Structure formats: C-alpha cells, structure tokens
Coordinates of C-alpha atoms in Angstrom, one line a residue:
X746 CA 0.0 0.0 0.0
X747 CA 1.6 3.5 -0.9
X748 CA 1.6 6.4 1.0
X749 CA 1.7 10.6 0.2
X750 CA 4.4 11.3 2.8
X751 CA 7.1 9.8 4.4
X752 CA 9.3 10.5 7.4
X753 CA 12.9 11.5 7.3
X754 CA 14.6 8.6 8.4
X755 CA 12.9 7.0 5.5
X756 CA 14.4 9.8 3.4
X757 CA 17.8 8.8 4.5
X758 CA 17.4 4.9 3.8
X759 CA 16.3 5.8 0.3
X760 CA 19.5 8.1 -0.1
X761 CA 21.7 5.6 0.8
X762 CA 20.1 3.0 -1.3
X763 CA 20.7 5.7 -4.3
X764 CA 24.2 5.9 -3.4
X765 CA 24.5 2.2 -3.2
X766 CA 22.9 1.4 -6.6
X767 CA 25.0 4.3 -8.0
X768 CA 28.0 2.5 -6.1
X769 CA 27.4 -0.5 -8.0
X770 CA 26.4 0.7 -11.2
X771 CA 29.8 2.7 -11.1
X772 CA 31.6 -0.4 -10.3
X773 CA 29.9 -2.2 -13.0
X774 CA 31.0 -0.2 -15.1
X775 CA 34.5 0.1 -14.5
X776 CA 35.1 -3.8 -14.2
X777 CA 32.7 -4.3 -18.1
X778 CA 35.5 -1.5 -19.3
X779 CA 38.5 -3.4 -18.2
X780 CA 37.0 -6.2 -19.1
X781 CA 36.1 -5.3 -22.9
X782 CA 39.8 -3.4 -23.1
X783 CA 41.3 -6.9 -22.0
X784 CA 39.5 -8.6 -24.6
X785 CA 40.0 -6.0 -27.0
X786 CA 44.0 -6.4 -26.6
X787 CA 43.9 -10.3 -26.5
X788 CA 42.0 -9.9 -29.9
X789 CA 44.8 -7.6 -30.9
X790 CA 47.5 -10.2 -29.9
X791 CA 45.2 -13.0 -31.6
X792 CA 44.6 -10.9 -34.6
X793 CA 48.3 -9.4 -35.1
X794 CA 49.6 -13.3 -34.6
X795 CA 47.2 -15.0 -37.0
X796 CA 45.6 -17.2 -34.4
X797 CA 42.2 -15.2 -35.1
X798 CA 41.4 -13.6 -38.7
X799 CA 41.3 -9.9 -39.0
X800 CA 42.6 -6.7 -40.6
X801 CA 45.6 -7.1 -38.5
X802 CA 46.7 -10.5 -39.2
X803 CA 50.4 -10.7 -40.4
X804 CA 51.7 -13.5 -42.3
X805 CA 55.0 -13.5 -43.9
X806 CA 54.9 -14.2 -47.7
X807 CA 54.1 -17.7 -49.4
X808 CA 52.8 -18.5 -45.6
X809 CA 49.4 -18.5 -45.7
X810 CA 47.8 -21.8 -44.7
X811 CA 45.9 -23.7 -47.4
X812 CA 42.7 -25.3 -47.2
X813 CA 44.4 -28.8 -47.6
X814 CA 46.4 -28.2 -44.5
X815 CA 44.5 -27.8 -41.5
X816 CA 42.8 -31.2 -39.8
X817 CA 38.6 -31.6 -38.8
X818 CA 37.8 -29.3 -36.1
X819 CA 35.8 -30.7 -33.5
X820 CA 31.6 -30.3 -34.3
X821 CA 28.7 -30.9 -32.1
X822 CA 25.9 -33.4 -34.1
X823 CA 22.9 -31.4 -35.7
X824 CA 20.1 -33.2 -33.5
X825 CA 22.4 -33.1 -30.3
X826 CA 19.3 -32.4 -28.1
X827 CA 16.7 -34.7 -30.1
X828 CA 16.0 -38.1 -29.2
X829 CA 17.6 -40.4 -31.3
X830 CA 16.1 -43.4 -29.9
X831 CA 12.5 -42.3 -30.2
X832 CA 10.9 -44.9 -31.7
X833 CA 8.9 -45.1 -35.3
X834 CA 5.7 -46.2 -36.0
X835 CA 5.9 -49.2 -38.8
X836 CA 2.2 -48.6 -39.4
X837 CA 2.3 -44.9 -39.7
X838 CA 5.3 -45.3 -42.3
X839 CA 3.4 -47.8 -43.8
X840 CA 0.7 -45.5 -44.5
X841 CA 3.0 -42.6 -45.8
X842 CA 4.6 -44.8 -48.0
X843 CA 1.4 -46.7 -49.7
X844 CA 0.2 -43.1 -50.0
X845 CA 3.1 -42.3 -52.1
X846 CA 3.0 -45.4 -54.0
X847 CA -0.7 -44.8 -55.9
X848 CA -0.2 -41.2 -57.1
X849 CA -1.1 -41.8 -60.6
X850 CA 1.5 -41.1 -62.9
X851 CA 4.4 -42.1 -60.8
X852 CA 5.2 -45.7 -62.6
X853 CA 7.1 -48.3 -61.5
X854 CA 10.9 -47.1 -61.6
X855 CA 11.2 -46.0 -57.5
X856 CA 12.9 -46.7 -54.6
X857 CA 11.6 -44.7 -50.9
X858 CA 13.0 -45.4 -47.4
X859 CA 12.4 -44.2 -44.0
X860 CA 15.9 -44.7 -41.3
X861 CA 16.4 -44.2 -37.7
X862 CA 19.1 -42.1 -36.3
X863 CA 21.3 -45.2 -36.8
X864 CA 20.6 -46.0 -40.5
X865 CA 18.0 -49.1 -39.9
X866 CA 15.1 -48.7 -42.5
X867 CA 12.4 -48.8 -40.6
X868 CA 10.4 -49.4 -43.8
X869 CA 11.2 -49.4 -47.5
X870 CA 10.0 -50.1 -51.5
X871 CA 12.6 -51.5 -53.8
X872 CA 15.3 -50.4 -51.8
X873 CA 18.0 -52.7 -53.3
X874 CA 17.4 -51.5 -56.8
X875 CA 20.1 -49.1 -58.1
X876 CA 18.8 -45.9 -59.4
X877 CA 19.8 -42.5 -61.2
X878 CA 20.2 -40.2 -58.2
X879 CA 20.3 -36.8 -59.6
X880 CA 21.8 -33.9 -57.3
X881 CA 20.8 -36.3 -53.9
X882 CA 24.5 -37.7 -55.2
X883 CA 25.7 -34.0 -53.9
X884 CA 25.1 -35.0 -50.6
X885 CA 27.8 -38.2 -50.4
X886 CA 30.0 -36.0 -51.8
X887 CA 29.1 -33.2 -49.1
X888 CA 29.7 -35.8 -46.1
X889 CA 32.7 -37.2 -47.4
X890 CA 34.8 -34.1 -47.8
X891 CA 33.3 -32.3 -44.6
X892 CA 35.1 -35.7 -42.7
X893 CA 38.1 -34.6 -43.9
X894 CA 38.5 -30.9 -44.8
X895 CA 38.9 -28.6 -41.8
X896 CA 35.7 -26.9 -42.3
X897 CA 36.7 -23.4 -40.7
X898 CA 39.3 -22.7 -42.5
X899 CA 39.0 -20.4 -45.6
X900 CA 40.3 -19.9 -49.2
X901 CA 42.7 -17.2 -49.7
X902 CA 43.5 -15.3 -52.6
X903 CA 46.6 -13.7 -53.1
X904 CA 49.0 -10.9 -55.1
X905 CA 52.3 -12.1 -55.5
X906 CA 55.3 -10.3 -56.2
X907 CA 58.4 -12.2 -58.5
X908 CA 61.6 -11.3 -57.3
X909 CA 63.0 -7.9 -58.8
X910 CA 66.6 -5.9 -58.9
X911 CA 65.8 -3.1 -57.2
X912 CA 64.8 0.7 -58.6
X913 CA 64.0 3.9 -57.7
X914 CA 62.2 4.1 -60.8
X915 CA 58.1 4.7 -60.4
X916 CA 57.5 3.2 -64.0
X917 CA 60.0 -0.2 -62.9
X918 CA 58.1 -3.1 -64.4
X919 CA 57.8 -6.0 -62.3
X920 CA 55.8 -9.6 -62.7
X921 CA 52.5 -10.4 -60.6
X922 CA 50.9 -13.5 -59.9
X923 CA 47.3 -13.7 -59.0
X924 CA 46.6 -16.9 -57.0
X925 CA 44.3 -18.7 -55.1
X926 CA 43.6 -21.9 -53.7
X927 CA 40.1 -22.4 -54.9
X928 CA 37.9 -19.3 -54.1
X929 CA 35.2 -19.8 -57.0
X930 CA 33.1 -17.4 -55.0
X931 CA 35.4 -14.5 -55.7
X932 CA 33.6 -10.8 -56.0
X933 CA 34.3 -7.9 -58.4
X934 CA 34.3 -5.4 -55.7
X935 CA 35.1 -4.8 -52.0
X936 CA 34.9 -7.6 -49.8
X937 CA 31.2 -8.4 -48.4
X938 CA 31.5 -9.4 -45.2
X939 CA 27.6 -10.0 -45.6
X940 CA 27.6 -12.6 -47.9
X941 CA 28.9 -15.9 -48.9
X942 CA 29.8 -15.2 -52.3
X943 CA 31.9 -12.3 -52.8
X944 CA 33.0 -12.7 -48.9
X945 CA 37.0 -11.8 -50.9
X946 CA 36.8 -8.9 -53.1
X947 CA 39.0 -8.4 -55.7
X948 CA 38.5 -4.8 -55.8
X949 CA 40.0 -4.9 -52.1
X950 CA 43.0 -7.4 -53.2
X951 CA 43.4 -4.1 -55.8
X952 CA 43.7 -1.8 -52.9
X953 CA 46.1 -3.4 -51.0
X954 CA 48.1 -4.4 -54.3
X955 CA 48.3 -1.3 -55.4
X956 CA 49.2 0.3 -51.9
X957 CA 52.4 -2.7 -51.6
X958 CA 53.4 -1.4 -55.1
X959 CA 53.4 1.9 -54.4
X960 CA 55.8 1.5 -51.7
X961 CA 58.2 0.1 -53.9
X962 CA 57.7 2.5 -56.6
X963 CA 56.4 -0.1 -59.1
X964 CA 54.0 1.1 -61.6
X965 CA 54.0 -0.9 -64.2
X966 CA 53.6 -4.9 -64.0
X967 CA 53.2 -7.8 -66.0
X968 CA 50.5 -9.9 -65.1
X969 CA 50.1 -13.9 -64.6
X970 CA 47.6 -15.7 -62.6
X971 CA 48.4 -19.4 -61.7
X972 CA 45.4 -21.5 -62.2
X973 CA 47.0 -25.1 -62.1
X974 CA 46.5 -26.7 -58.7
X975 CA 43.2 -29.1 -60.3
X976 CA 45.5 -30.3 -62.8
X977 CA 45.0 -30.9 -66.6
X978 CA 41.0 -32.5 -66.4
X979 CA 38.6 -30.1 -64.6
X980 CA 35.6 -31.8 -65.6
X981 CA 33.9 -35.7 -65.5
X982 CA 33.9 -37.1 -68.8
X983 CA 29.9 -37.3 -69.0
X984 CA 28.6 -34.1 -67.7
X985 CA 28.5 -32.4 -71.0
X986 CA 25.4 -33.8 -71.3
X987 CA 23.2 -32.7 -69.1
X988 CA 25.0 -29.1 -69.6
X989 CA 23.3 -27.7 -72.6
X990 CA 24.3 -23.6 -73.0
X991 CA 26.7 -24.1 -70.5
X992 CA 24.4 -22.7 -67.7
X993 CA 25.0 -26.1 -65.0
X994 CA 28.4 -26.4 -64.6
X995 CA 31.8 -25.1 -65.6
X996 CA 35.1 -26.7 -65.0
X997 CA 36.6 -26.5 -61.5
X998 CA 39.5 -23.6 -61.5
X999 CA 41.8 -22.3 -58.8
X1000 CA 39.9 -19.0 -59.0
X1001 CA 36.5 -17.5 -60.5
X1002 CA 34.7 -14.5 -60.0
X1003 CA 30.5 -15.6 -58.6
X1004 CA 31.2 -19.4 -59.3
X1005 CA 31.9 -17.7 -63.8
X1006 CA 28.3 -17.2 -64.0
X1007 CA 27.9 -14.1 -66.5
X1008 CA 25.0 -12.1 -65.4
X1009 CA 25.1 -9.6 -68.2
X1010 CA 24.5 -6.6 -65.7
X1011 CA 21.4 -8.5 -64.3
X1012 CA 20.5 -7.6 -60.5
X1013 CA 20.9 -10.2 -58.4
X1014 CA 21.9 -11.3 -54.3
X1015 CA 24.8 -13.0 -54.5
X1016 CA 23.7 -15.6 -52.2
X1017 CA 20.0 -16.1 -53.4
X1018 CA 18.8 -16.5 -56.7
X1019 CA 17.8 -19.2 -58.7
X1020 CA 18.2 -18.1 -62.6
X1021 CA 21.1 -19.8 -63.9
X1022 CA 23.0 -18.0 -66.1
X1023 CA 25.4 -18.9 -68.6
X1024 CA 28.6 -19.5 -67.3
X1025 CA 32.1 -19.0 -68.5
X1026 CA 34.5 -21.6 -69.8
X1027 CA 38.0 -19.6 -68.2
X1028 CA 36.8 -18.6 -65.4
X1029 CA 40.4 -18.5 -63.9
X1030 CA 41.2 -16.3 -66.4
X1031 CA 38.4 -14.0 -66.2
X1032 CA 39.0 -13.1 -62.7
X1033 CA 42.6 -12.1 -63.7
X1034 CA 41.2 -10.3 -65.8
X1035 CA 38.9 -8.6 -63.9
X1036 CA 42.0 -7.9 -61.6
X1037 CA 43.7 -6.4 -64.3
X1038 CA 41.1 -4.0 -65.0
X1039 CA 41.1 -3.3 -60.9
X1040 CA 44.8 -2.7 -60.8
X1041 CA 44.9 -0.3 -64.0
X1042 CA 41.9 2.2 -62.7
X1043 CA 43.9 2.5 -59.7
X1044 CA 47.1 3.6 -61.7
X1045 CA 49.0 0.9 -62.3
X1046 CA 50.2 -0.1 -65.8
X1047 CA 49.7 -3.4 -67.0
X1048 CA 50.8 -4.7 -70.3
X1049 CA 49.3 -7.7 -72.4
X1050 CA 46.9 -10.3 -71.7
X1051 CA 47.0 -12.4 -68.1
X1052 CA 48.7 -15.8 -69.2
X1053 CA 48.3 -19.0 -66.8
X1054 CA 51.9 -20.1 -65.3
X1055 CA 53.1 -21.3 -61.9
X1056 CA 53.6 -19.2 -59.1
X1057 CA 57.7 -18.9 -58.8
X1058 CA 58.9 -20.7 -55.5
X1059 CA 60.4 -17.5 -53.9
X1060 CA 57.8 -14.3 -54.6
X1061 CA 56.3 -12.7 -52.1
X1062 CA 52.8 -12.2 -51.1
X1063 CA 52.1 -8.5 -51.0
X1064 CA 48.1 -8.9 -50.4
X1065 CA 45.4 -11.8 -49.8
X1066 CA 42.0 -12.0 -49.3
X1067 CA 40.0 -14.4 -47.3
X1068 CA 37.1 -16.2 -48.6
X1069 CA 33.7 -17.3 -46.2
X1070 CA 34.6 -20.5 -44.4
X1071 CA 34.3 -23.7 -46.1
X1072 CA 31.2 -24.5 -44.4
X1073 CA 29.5 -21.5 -45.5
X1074 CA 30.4 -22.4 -49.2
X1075 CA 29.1 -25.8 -48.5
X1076 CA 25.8 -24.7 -47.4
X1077 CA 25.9 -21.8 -50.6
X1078 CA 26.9 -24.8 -52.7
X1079 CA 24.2 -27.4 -51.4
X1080 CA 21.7 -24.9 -51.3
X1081 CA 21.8 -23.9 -54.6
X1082 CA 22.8 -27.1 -55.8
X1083 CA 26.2 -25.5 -57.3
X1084 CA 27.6 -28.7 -59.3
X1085 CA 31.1 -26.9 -60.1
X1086 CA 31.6 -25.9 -56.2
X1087 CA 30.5 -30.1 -55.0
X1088 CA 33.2 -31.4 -58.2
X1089 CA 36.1 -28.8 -56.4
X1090 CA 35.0 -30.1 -52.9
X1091 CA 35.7 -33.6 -54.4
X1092 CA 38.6 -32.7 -56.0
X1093 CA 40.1 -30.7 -52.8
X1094 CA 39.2 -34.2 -51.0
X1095 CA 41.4 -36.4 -53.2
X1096 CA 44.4 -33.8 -52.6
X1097 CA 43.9 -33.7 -49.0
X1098 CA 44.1 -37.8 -49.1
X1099 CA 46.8 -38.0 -51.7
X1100 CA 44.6 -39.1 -54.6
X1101 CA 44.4 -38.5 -58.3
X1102 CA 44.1 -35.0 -59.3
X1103 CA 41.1 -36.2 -61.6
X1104 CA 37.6 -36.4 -61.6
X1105 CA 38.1 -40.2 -61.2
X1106 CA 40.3 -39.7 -58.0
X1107 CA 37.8 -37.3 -57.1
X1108 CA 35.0 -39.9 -56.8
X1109 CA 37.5 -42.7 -55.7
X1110 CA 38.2 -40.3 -52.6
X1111 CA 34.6 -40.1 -51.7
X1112 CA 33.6 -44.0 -52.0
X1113 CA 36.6 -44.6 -49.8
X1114 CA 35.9 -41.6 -46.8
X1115 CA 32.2 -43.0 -46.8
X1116 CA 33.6 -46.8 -46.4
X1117 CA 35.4 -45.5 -43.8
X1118 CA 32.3 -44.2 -42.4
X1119 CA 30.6 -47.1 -42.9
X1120 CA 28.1 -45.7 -45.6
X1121 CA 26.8 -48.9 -47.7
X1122 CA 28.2 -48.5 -50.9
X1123 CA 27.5 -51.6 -52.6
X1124 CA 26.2 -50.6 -55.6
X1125 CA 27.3 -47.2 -55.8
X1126 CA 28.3 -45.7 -59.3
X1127 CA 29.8 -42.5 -59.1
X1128 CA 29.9 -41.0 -62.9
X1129 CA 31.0 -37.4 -60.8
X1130 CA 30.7 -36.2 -57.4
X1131 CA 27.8 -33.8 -58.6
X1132 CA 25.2 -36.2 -60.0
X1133 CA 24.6 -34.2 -63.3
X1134 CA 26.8 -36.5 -65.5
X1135 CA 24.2 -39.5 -67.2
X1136 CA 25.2 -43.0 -65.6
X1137 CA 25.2 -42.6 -61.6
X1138 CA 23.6 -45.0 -59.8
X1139 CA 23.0 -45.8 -56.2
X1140 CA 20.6 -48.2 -53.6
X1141 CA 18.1 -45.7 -51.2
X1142 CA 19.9 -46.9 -48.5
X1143 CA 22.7 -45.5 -49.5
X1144 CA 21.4 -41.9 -49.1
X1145 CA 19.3 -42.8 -45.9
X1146 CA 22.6 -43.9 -44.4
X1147 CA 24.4 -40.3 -45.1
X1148 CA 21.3 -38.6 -43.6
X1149 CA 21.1 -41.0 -40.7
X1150 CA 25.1 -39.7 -39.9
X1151 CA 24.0 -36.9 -40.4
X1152 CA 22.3 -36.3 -37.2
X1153 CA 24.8 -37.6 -35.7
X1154 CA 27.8 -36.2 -37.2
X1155 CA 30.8 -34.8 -35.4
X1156 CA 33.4 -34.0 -37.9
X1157 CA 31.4 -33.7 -41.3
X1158 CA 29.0 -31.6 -39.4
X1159 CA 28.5 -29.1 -42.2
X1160 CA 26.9 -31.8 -44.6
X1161 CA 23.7 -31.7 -42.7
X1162 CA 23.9 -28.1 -41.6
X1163 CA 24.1 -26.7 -45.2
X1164 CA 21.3 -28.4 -46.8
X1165 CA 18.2 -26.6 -47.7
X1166 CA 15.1 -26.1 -45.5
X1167 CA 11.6 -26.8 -47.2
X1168 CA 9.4 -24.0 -46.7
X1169 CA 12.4 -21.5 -45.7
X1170 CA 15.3 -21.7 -48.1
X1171 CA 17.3 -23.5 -50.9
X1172 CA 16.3 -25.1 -54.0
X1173 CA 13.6 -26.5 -51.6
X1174 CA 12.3 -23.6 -50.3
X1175 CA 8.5 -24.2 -52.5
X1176 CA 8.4 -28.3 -51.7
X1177 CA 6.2 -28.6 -48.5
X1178 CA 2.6 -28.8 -48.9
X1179 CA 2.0 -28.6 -45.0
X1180 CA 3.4 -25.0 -44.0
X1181 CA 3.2 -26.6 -40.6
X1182 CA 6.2 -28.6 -41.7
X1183 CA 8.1 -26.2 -42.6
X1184 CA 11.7 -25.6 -41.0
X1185 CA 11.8 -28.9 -39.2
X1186 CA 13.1 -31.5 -42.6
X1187 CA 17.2 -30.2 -44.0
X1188 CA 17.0 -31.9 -47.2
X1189 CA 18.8 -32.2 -51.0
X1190 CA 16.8 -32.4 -53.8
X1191 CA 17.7 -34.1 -57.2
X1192 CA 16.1 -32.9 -60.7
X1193 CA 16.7 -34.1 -63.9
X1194 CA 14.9 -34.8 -66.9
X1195 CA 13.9 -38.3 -65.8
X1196 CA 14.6 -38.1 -62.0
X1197 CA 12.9 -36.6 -59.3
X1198 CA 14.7 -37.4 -55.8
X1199 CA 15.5 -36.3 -52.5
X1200 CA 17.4 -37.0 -49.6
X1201 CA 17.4 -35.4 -45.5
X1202 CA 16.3 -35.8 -42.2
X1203 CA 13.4 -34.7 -40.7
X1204 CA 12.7 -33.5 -36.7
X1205 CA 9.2 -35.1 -36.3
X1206 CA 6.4 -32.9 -34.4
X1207 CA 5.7 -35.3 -31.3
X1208 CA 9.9 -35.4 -31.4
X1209 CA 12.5 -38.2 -32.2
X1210 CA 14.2 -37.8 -35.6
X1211 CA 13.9 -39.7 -38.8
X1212 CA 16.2 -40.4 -42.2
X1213 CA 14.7 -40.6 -45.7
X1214 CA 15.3 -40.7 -49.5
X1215 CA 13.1 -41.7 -52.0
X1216 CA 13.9 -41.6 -55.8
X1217 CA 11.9 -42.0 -58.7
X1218 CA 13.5 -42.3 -62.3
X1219 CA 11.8 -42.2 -65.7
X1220 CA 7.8 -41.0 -63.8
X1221 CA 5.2 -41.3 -66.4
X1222 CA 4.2 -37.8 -65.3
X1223 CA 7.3 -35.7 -64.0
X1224 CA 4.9 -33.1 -62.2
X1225 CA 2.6 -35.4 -60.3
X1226 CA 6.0 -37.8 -58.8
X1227 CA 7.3 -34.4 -58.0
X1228 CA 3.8 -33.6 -56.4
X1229 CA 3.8 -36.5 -54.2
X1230 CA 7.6 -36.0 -53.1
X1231 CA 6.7 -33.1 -51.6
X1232 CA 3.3 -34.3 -50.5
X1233 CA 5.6 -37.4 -48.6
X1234 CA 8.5 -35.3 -47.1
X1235 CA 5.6 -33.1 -45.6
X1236 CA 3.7 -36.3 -43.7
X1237 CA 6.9 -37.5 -42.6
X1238 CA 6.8 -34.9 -39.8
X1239 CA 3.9 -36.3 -38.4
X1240 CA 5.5 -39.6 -38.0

C-alpha cells in the first residue's frame, strides 16, 4: 500500500540506497571497461599473430595456410538435443509410403525409405534397386569431404610479387601473380563481409596491391595468374550432357569471379537466386582479368593479356583475401545445388588424401571416406561427385545412411547443416505442402529430366528424428511424382 508522505529517516534509507545502486552501477562499469579493453587487446594479440582472422593478421609471404592443411575441427551433431532413440511407428510409415506409392503417374521405376538415427530402414520399397540419383548424389559428396576438410578454414587469394633488382624508378616493371587456392566465389568489388559469395573482393586485393606497389615505386607490371593446382581434367567425362548452354556447370579452376556465372549486368543477391546463367569456360582467367582492370583504374600499368603459369617458389605475397569458411560455401553450394563448387569439394578431397588430381580420384576419394564411415556402398556408381553427368547410380539406403550420420555427425558436421530447409530456403524452399512442416526437414533435392529425388532428415512434431530418400526415375508424369515427393517429405513430420 503507498503512502503521500514519508518521514525522514525513510528519506535517508532511500538516499543511501541511491548511493549504493550508483556504487554498483559505477563499479559495473568500470570492471565491463577493463574487461572489454582486455578482450580487445587479446584480440589484438590473436589478430596481429594470425591465431584469429582480422585486418591485422600478419603473415610473412608464401605462408598462408591452405585449405588442404589444416585437420577436422571438433563439431557438435545437428540433433544433439533430439532423441535419437525415439521410436517409429511401422504402421504410420506404412501408410505414408502406400500413400506415395498410388499417385497416378508415378510408374514403377522408385525406390523410398524411412531410417532411424542409426541408418536401420524402418520401412522401405525396392530399396536394393540401383537408381539414377540426380543432385541427392551432392550429398555423399558433401559428407565425405566435410570428414576430412577442416571446415573453418577459408580460401585465400593472393597478389604475388616475383623477385625484382631493385629501382628507384616509379615506372620499374615487375611480374604479378594472382593466386588462389580455390575461391570460385570470388567478387568484383570490396569484400562483403555480408555474404557468402563475394566474402573476398577483388576490388579490395586491388587496394592493397596497389598500396604494396606503391611502396616500392612499381608502376607498371606484367600480369600472370596461376590457375594449375586441379591439374589438366577439370571436368567428369559425362557431364557435357546434361550441360546444354553451359548454364550447369563449368570446369573447376583455382579461382573465378560468382562461381563464372555471366549475369550480363542482371541484378541479383549473390547468395539467393535461382536463374542460372550462362557461365564462363576460363573462369580463372576471367578473374585475372577482372583484376587487371582493378589494378589499371587505380594507376598501375599493365601490359598484355594475363597468361596461366606457376607461381615462382620465392615471390612474395604482398596482399590476400580471405574467402567465407568452407562451411558456409558448403551450405551456398548445397543450397543452390552449385555442381562446379561439389566437383572442387571432391577434388580438394582427393588432394587432402593423396589421390588423383582427376575427376576419377575425385570420386574414388569419396567411396573410400564414406567406407570408412561405414556408408553402404555396394552398388554405388559414381559417374561425378555432382550427379549431373548421365550414368550414376546408387541403392536408397545409401542416401538414408548419409542422412542418418548426419544427425549424428561430429566431424562432417557441415553436410547436414548446409542443406536446404523446405518451406524457408534453398532449391527447396516451395516443396512442402504442409506450412506446418516447414523448417523442421534439411533436405537435398535431385532434378533431372527423368529423376525426381531427395534425400534429409526430418525432426518429427511429437519429437524423435527420422532419415529418408526416396527416388523415382523415368515418372510417367514428371509433375505429379514431384507432387507427391513433396506431398511425402511433408507427412513424414507427423510420424
């Protein structure tokens, strides 16, 4: 109950309980400012020591760390607070699954399984029948090389200087090298620190180029980029096929500016769209050239045409860039089903393992991390790591078994983090037909001509966690399979 007055004493506890509160607030205060000034100079020392990433990180030339270097960092499973061991209703899958089976117009040619968190199909059609698996293949590939790589580290792209006599002359030529270790998400201008793709800027590599040059009164340079760490064959043998106008894949390269997709001056976010543009054939090249163009509006000279040689042993790096880590390309890559960015993650997987810088090594690498994992692979025919080239074939169980490790995945974590959310984002952001599903499957979905397919793991509504996959190849009516896909991953919530 309040009162209108109040007697002095009370006027003196309430003074002293100002001072008190102003005591601590003051105190407070003084303790969060040492605090954040402590932090602040142990993210100096981090930073200035290249433990931690930032604008003051100093690393002497031909030093920076490459992707293939670093080992797994440690990862907590995506379902780490689900139960796993909730059981699954045989007669409610049963259901789902007959449901699926009568749409008219799917025909015969399909395979569908449901998993537990372990990989035991709980219940199944034709699962031991190999079958084309489209883009779903993305998603062995994805596991694989997310065992292996170190997943936090990044691609860097760098200006390298050749040795030179020195000059006090401003107009000395010198030689350049433009190099990366294989940031095909390169941007035109400043680094973005907002996005995925363009996270390095080459616009920024200019600046700092130019600024090292500068010092050493170099205006005029010769420029080389060095595109040859995938080797001779950048691309599977088949994929040709299913790449008509060039607008689903281009051969892997060190380097490319936006994956070489030529947008023509069309508006676009670099990290959401879903035209697909034509796409260039050198894109290695093209970003040279593009840093070319960079270098010369900021007053530096540069004769002829970029050429494609090795980096000499002993130049020195005057500036680098730093891509988004790998498994935010992952996630950009399985999102937008990116078949040039899964073919380099295979390829970067067969280096890091010491296999053949080929497509072929590529998918050797990946059957042989998954054995290790103890994926099923019997069966398994790997014409790329992508799934776009004609002749891939797997069994369902082989995809269910990827998604059930999945949700349990320590190292290889970013395969089931980066896979698109129906109802919310990715290339399945318009495949649930129950909005109340939506945000609780991760899921990779396979189109081609004659295949309809996906693959993912789903966090049921009454909780426990399931695996799927379900494939159908050559439908009698593409639109009504692809119908009742979407109609199936939407009940399997409600297992």
């Amino acid at each position: 109950m309040s009162t209108v007055g109040s007697s002095p004493s009370s006027h003196g506890a309430h003074a002293r309980r100002v001072n008190h509160v102003a005591r601590n607030r003051a105190w407070r205060i003084v303790v969060s400012s040492v605090l954040t000034l402590l932090m602040a100079m142990g993210y100096f020392v981090a930073d200035i020591n290249g433990i931690l990433p930032g604008p003051l990180t100093i690393l002497p030339a031909g030093k920076t760390a490459s992707v293939l270097s670093g080992s797994v960092r440690a990862a907590k499973p995506i379902a780490d607070s689900a139960d796993l061991g909730k059981p699954i209703d045989k007669n409610a899958t049963e259901a789902v699954i007959n449901a699926f089976a009568a749409t008219p117009g799917l025909g015969n040619d399909f395979s569908i399984a449901i998993a537990d968190s372990d990989g035991k199909i709980v219940d199944s059609r034709n699962p031991d029948i190999p079958r084309e698996p489209a883009s779903t293949m993305k998603t062995l590939t994805a596991l694989a090389s997310s065992s292996v790589l170190d997943m936090g580290s990044t691609f860097h792209t760098d200006a390298l200087l050749d040795p030179m006599p020195a000059s006090a002359g401003h107009t000395q030529q010198a030689t350049l090298t433009l190099k990366s270790d294989g940031d095909m998400l390169l941007g035109a201008g400043e680094s973005d620190p907002n996005h995925i793709n363009g996270r390095a800027g080459l616009a920024t590599l200019a600046d700092e180029t130019v600024a090292q040059l500068k010092k050493r009164n170099i205006g005029q340079i010769h420029l080389k980029y060095d595109d040859t760490l995938f080797g001779s064959v950048r691309s599977p043998a088949a994929i040709a096929s299913n790449n008509v106008g060039n607008t689903n894949f281009t051969g892997i390269a060190s380097m490319a500016v936006d994956g070489g997709r030529q947008w023509k001056g069309a508006e676009h976010n670099p990290d959401l769209y879903s035209a697909y543009p034509e796409m260039s054939t050198t894109p290695a090249h093209d970003a040279a050239a593009v840093f070319a163009s960079l270098l010369s509006s900021r007053g530096i000279g540069v004769d002829g045409d970029p050429a494609n040689e090795k980096t000499p042993n002993n130049a020195e790096r005057i500036a680098t860039v730093a891509s988004a880590t790998l498994s935010e390309v992952m996630a950009f890559t399985l999102r937008h089903s990116d078949n040039t960015l899964i073919e380099e993650f295979g390829r970067l997987l067969a280096l890091k393992t010491s296999g053949a810088n080929s497509p072929e090594g590529a998918t050797q690498a990946v059957r042989t991390e998954l054995e290790k994992l103890g994926v099923e692979t019997t069966n398994l025919h790997m014409a790329d790591c992508s799934g776009l080239s004609e002749g891939s074939s797997l069994e369902i169980k082989t995809l269910v078994e990827v998604q059930s490790h999945n949700l349990k995945a320590g190292p290889g974590a970013a395969a089931g983090e980066g896979l698109s959310v129906p109802g919310l984002v990715g290339t399945a952001k318009n495949r649930l037909d129950d909005s109340s599903a939506a945000g609780l499957l991760r899921v990779k979905t396979g189109s081609l001509d004659q295949v309809t397919s996906m693959a993912g793991n789903v966090s049921r509504k009454n909780g426990g966690v399931l695996a799927f996959a379900v494939i159908v190849n050559k439908p009698q009516d593409y639109f009504a399979a692809r119908k009742a896909v979407d109609a199936f991953i939407s009940a399997l919530a409600g297992l």
